[in-house]
Coordinates of C-alpha atoms in Angstrom, one line a residue:
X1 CA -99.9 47.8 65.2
X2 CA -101.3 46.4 68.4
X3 CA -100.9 50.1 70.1
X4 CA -103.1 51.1 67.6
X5 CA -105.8 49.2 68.4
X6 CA -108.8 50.6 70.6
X7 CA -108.6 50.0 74.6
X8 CA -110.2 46.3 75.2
X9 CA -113.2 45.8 76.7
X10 CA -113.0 44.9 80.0
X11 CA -115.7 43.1 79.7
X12 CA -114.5 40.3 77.9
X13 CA -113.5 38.9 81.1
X14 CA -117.0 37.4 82.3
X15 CA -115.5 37.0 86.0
X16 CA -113.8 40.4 85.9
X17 CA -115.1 43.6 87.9
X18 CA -115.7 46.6 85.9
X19 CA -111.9 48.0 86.1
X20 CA -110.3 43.9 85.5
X21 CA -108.4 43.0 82.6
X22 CA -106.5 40.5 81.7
X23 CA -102.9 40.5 82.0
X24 CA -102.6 40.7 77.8
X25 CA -105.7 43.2 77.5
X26 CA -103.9 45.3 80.3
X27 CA -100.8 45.7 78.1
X28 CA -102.7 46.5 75.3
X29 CA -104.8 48.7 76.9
X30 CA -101.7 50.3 78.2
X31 CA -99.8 50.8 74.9
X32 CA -103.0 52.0 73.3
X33 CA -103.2 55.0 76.1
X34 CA -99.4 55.8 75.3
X35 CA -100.4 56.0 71.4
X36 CA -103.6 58.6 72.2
X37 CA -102.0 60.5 74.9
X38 CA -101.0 63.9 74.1
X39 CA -100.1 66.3 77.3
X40 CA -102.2 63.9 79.9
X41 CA -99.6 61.3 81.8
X42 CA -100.4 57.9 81.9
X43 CA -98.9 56.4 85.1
X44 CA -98.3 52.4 85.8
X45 CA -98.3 50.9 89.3
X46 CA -97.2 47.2 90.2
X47 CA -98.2 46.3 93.7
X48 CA -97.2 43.5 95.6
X49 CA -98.9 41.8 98.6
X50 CA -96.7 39.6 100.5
X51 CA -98.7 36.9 102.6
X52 CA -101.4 35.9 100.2
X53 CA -99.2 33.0 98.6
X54 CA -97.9 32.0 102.2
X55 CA -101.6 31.7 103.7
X56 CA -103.3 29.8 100.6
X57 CA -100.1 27.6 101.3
X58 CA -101.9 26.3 104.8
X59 CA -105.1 27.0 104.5
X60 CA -106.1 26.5 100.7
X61 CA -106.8 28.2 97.4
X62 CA -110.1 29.2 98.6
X63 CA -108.4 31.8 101.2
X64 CA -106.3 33.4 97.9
X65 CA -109.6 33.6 96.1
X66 CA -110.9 35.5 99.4
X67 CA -108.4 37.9 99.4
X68 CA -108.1 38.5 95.6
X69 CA -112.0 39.1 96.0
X70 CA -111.3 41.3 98.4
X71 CA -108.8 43.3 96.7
X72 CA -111.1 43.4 93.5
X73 CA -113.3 45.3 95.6
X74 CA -111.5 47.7 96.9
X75 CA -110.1 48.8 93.7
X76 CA -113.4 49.0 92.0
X77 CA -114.6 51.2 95.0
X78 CA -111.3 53.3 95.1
X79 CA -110.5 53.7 91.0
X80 CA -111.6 55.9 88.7
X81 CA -113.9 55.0 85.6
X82 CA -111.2 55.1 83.2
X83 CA -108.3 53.1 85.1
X84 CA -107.8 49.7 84.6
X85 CA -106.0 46.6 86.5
X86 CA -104.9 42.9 86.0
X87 CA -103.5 40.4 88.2
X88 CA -100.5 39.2 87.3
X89 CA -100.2 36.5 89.9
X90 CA -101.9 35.9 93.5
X91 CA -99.0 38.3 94.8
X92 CA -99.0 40.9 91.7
X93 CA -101.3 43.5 90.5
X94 CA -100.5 45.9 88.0
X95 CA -102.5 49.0 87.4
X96 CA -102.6 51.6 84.7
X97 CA -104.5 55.1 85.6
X98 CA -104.6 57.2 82.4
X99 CA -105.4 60.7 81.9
X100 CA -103.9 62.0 85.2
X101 CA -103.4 65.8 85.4
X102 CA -99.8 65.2 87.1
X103 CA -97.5 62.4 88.4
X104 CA -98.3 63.6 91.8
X105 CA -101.7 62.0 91.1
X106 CA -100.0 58.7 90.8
X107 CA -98.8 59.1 94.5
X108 CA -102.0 59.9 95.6
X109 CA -104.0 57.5 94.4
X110 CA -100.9 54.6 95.4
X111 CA -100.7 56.7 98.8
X112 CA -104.7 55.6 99.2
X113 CA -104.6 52.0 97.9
X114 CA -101.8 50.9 100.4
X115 CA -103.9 53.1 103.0
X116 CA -106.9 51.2 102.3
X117 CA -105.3 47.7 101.7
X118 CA -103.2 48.0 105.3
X119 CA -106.5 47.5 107.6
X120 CA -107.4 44.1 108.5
X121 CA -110.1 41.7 107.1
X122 CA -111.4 38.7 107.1
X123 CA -110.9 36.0 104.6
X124 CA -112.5 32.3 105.5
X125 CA -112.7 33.0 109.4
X126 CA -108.9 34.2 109.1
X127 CA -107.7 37.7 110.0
X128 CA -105.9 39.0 107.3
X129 CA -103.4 41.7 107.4
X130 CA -101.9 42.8 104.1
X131 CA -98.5 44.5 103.6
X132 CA -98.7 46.0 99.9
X133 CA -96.4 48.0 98.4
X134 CA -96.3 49.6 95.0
X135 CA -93.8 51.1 92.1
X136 CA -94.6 53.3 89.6
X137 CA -93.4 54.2 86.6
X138 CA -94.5 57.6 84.7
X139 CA -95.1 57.8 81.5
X140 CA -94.2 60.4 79.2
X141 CA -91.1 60.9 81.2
X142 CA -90.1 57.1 81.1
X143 CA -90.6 57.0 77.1
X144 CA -93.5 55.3 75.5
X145 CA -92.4 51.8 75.8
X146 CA -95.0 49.9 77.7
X147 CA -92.6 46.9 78.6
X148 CA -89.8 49.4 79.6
X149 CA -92.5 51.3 81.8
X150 CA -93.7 47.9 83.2
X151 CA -90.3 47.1 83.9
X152 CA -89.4 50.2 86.0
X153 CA -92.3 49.8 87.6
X154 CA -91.3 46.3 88.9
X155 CA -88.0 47.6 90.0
X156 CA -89.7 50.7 92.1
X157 CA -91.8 48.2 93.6
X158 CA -88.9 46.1 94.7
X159 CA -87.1 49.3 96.2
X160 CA -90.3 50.4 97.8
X161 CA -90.4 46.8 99.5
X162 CA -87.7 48.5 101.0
X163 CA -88.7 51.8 102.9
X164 CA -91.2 53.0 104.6
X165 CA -93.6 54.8 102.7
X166 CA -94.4 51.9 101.0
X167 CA -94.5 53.1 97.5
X168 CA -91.3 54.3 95.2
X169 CA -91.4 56.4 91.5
X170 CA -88.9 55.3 89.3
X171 CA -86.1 57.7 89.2
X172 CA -83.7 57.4 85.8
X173 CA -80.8 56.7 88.8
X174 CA -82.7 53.8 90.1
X175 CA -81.6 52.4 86.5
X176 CA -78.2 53.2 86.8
X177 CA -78.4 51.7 89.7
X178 CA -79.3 48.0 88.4
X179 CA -76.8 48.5 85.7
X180 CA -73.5 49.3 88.5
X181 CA -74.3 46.0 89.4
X182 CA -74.0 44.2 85.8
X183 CA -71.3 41.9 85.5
X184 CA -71.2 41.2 89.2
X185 CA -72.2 38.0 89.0
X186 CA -68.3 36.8 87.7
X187 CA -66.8 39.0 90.5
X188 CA -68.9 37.1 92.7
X189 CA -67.6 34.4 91.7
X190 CA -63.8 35.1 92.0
X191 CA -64.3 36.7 95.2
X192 CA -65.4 33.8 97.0
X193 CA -62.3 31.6 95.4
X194 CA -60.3 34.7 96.4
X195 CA -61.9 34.9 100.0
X196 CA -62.2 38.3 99.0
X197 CA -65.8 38.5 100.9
X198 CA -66.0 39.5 104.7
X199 CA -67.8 38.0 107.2
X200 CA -69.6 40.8 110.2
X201 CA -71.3 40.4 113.6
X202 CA -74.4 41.7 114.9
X203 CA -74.6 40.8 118.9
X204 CA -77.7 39.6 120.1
X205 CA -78.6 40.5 123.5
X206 CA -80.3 38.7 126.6
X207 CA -83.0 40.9 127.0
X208 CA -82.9 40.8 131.1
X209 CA -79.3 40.2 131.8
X210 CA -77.7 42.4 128.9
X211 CA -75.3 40.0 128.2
X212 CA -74.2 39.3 124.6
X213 CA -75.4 35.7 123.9
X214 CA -75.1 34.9 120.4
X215 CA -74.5 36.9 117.2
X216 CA -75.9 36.7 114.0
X217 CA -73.7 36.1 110.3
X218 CA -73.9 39.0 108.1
X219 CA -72.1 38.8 104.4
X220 CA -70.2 42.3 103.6
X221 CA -68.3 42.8 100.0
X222 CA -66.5 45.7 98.5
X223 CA -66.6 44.7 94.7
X224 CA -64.0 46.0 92.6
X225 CA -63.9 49.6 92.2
X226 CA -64.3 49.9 95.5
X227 CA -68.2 49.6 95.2
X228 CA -69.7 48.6 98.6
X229 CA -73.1 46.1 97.4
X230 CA -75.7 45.8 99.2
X231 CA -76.0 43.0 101.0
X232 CA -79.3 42.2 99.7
X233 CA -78.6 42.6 95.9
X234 CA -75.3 39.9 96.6
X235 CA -77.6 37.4 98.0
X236 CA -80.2 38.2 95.0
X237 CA -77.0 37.7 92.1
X238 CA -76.2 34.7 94.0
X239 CA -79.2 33.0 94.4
X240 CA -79.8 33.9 90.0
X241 CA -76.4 32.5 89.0
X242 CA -76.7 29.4 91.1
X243 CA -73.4 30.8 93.6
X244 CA -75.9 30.5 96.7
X245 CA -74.3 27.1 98.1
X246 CA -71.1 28.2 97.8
X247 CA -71.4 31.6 99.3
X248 CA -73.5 29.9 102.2
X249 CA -71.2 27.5 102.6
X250 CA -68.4 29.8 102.5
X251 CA -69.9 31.8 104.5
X252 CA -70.6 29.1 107.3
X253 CA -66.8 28.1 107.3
X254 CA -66.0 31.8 107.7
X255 CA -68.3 32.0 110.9
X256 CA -67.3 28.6 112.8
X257 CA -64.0 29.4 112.3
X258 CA -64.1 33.1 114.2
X259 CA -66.6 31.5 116.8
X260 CA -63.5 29.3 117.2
X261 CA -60.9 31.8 117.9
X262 CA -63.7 33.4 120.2
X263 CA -64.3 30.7 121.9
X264 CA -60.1 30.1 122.7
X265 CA -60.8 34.2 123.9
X266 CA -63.2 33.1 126.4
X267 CA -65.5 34.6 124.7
X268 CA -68.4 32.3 124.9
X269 CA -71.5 33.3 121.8
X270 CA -73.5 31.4 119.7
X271 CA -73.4 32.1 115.8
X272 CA -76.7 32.4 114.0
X273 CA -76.3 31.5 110.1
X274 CA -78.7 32.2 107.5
X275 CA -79.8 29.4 105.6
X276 CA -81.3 30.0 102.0
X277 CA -84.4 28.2 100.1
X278 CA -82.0 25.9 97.5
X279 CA -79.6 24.6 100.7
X280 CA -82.3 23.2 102.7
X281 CA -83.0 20.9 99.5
X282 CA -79.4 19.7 99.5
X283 CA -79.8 16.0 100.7
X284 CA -75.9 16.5 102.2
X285 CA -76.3 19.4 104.0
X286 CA -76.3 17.7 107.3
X287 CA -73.1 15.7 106.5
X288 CA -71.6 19.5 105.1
X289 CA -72.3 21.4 108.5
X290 CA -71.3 18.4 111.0
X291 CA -67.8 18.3 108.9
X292 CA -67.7 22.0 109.0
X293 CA -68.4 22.3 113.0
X294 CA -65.4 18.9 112.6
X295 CA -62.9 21.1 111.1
X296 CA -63.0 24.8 113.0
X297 CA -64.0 22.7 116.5
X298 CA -67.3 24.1 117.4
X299 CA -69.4 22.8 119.6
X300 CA -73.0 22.1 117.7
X301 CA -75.1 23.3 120.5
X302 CA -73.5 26.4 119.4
X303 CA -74.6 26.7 115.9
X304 CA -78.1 28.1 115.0
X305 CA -79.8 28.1 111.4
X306 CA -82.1 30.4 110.5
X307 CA -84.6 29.6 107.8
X308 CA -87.3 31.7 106.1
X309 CA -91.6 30.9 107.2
X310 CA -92.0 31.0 103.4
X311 CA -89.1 27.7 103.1
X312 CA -90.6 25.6 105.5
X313 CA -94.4 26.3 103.9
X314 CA -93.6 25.8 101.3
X315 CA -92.5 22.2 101.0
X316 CA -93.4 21.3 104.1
X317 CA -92.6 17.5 104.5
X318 CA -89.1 17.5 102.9
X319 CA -88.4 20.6 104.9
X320 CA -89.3 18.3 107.9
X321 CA -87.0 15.5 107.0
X322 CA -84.1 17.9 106.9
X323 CA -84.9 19.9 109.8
X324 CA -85.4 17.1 111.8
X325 CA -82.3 15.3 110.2
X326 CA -80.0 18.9 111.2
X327 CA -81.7 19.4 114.4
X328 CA -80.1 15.8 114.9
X329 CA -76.8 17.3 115.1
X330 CA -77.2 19.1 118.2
X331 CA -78.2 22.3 116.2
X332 CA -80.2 25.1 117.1
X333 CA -82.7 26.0 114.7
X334 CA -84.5 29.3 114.1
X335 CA -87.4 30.4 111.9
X336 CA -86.5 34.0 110.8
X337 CA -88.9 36.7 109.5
X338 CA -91.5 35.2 111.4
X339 CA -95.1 36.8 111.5
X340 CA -95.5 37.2 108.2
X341 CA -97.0 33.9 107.1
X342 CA -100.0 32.1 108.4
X343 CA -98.9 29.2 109.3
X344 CA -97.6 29.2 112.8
X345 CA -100.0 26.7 114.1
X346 CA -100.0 24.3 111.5
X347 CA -96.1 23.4 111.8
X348 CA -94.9 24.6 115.5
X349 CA -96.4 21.8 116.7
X350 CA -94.6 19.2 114.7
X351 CA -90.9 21.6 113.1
X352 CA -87.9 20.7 115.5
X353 CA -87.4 24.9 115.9
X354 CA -85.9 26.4 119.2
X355 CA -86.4 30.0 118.2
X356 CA -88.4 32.5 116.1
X357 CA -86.9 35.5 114.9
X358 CA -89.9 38.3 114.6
X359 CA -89.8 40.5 111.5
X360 CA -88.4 43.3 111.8
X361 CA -91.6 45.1 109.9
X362 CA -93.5 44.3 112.7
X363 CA -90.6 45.9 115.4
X364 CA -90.1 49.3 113.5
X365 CA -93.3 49.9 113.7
X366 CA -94.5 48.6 116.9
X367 CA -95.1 52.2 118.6
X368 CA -97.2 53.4 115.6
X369 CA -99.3 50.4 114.6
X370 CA -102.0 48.9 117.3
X371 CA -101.6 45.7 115.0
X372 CA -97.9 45.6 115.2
X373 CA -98.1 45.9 119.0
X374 CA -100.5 42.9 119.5
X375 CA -99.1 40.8 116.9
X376 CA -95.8 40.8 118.9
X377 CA -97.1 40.0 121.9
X378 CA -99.2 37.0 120.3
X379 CA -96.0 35.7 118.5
X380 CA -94.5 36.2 122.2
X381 CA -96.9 34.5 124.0
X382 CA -97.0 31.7 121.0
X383 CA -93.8 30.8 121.3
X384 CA -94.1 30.3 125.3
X385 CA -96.5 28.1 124.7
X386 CA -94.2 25.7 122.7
X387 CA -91.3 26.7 124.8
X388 CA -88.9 28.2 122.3
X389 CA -87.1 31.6 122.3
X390 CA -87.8 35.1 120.7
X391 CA -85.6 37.6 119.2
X392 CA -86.7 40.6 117.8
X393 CA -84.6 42.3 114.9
X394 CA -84.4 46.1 114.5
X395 CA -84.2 47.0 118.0
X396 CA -82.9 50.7 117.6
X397 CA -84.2 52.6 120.8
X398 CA -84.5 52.4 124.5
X399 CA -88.5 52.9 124.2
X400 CA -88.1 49.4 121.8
X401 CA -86.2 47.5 124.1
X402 CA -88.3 48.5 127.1
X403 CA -91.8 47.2 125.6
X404 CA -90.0 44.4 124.0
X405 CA -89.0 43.4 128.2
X406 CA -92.3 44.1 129.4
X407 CA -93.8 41.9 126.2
X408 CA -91.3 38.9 127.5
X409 CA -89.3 38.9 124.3
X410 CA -85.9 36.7 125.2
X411 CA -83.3 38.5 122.8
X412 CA -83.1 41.6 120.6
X413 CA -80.2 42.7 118.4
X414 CA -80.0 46.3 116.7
X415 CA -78.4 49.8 116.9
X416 CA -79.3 50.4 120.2
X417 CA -76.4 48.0 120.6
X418 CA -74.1 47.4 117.5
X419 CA -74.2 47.6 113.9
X420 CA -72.5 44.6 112.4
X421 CA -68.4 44.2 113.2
X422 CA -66.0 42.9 111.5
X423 CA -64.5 39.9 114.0
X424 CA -61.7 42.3 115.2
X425 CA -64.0 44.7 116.1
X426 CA -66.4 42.0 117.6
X427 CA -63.9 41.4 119.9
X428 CA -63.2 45.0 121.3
X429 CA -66.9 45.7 121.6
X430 CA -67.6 42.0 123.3
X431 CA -64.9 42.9 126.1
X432 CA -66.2 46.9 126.7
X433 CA -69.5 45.9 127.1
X434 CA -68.8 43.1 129.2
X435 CA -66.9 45.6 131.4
X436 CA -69.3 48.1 131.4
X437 CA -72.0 45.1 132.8
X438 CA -69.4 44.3 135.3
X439 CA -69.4 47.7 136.6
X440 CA -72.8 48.1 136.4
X441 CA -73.3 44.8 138.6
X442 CA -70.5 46.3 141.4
X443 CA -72.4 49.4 141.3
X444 CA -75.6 47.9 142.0
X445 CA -74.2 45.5 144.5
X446 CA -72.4 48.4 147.3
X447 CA -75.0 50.8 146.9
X448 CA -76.7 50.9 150.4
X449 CA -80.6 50.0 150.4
X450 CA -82.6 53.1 151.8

């Protein structure tokens, strides 16, 4: 058996460092601990770094070799003799650290990775800023099946893309998780025939006059069972059983039709709606949302599409062509999750974009992180430069809002004003805090000047 076999020689891999495998050695190398392992655990970490696909994307393959030598580096400097690595892609390194007195050594040692691969390098004359994050799956509490231990650590790394540590150990319940959402994918399905899905609003706020000027889309469904899913994980089984259009679509239709009745309410907001990778590709998109602002009576200028840095770098000319073709409409369009590509200079210049929406990584932790701070204000002061707005996501606090102002961000949406609401509820909290402006302005206005 191949678990029998003794650990390969890392080695074998002339352009390797002295803790690189390949991705088949690593495997082996990992069943092969598993088989000799006796009361030691054996833990296996799958880290993930975002950006390095979205900078080699601009600036060329030589940048990903940069960082991946760079990487390689630091985990020869930070590992111990007898761990071992292998890179699974340009975004995707899995480790396997054998021999560890306790699991808690598996959070230390992902604890001072992520600690070491958050501080800015260089990388071809380019500061580089990784944002890892890492699963890991224990072994012997997972069982001895190295695929089954790779897996769970794939799904900790996904959840841990998720909070703020960073890092996530596989729990049995994140399993039972995954499988509460099996069979979803046909619910899905009917619900959107059904209309069974909601639609919700999150205001966005002028950030001087406090007014509610637009609000952003946000999908809400209670499958059945009375399971609430996470938005995020209905976007992910849509997008893998090819339902993505439709819910978009679905979801567009839902939006212009409430901005409609708003609109006969006098209540006069935009409606942000987010547009995924596969739509942008649809050559009939642009006929689809000028029939759909046709039917519910919406005037283009107040329609905004968000798209994702990573769509637009992707395939960068066709996205052009469509942007430019949509933009044609009378559209607004926004770039959402910006900041965490590279590419800001290379397609400002030329995309037909009115806003960019900075990533909400970058606001949560904009009072702790030096780097978060002045990448704001550069993404601020960028898009000044081309004339096009800023919104910042995740705006939860007074303190926020306040440096956000004083950066010269245009619009913020979070707790510190709403959740999401349903369009009922949009309604009741649009007129209160219109009110409460109002009063605020006669307040201002007959107090006597000392």
């Amino acid at each position: 058996m191949i678990g029998h076999n003794p650990p390969p020689s890392h080695q074998s891999n002339t352009t390797a460092t002295r803790h690189q495998l390949t991705h088949n050695q690593l495997v082996n190398f990992l069943r092969f601990e598993i088989d000799k392992a006796e009361t030691s655990a054996t833990a296996v970490l799958i880290m993930k770094l975002r950006r390095a696909k979205r900078l080699d994307a601009i600036i060329g393959d030589t940048s990903t070799q940069s960082i991946n030598h760079y990487t390689d580096q630091l985990l020869d400097n930070l590992l111990r003799d007898a761990d071992r690595y292998a890179h699974f892609s340009d975004e995707e390194i899995c480790l396997v650290l054998p021999d560890l007195a306790n699991n808690a050594q598996s959070i230390l040692a992902a604890i001072k990775i992520l600690s070491e691969l958050h501080k800015s390098f260089i990388a071809d004359d380019y500061p580089v800023m990784l944002r890892p994050h890492i699963g890991i799956a224990n072994f012997p509490e997972l069982g001895r099946d190295a695929g089954q231990l790779l897996m769970y650590a794939d799904i900790a790394s996904d959840i841990a893309a998720t909070n703020e540590q960073g890092y996530h150990v596989y729990q049995p319940e994140d399993r039972i998780k995954t499988e509460t959402y099996s069979g979803l994918d046909i619910e899905l399905g009917k619900a959107i025939k059904a209309n069974e899905l909601h639609v919700h609003y999150q205001p966005q706020i002028n950030i001087q006059t406090g007014r509610c000027v637009s609000m952003e889309a946000l999908i809400r469904w209670t499958a059945p069972g009375q399971r609430v899913i996470n938005p995020a994980t209905l976007i992910d089984i849509a997008e893998k059983t090819g339902l993505i259009n439709t819910l978009t679509l679905w979801i567009l239709n839902t939006a212009l039709r409430h901005t409609a009745t708003f609109l006969k309410m006098s209540i006069d907001v935009g409606i942000s709606v987010n547009l995924p990778p596969k739509m942008l590709k649809d050559k009939e998109l642009p006929q689809i949302v000028q029939q759909a602002l046709d039917i519910w009576g919406v005037p283009a200028s107040h329609l905004t599409l968000e798209i994702t840095e990573s769509l637009v770098i992707d395939d960068y000319e066709s996205s052009l062509t469509m942007l430019s073709r949509l933009r044609e409409l009378g559209i607004r369009l926004s770039i959402d999750d910006f900041g965490t590509g590279y590419s800001s200079l290379a397609y400002l210049k030329r995309f037909p974009v009115q806003e960019l929406k900075i990533d909400i990584l970058f606001i949560r932790n904009i009072h702790n992180s030096r780097e978060d701070k002045n990448l704001v204000r550069t993404i601020i002061d960028l898009a000044k430069n081309f004339n096009l707005t800023t919104i910042a996501e995740g705006v939860e606090d007074q303190e926020t809002f306040d440096l956000l102002r004083d950066l010269g961000c245009d619009l913020v949406q979070g707790f510190l004003y709403s959740r999401a609401l349903s369009d009922t509820d949009f309604i009741n909290w649009y007129r209160q805090h219109t009110l409460a402006l109002h009063v605020i302005s006669l307040d201002a206005s007959i107090t006597p000047k000392s």
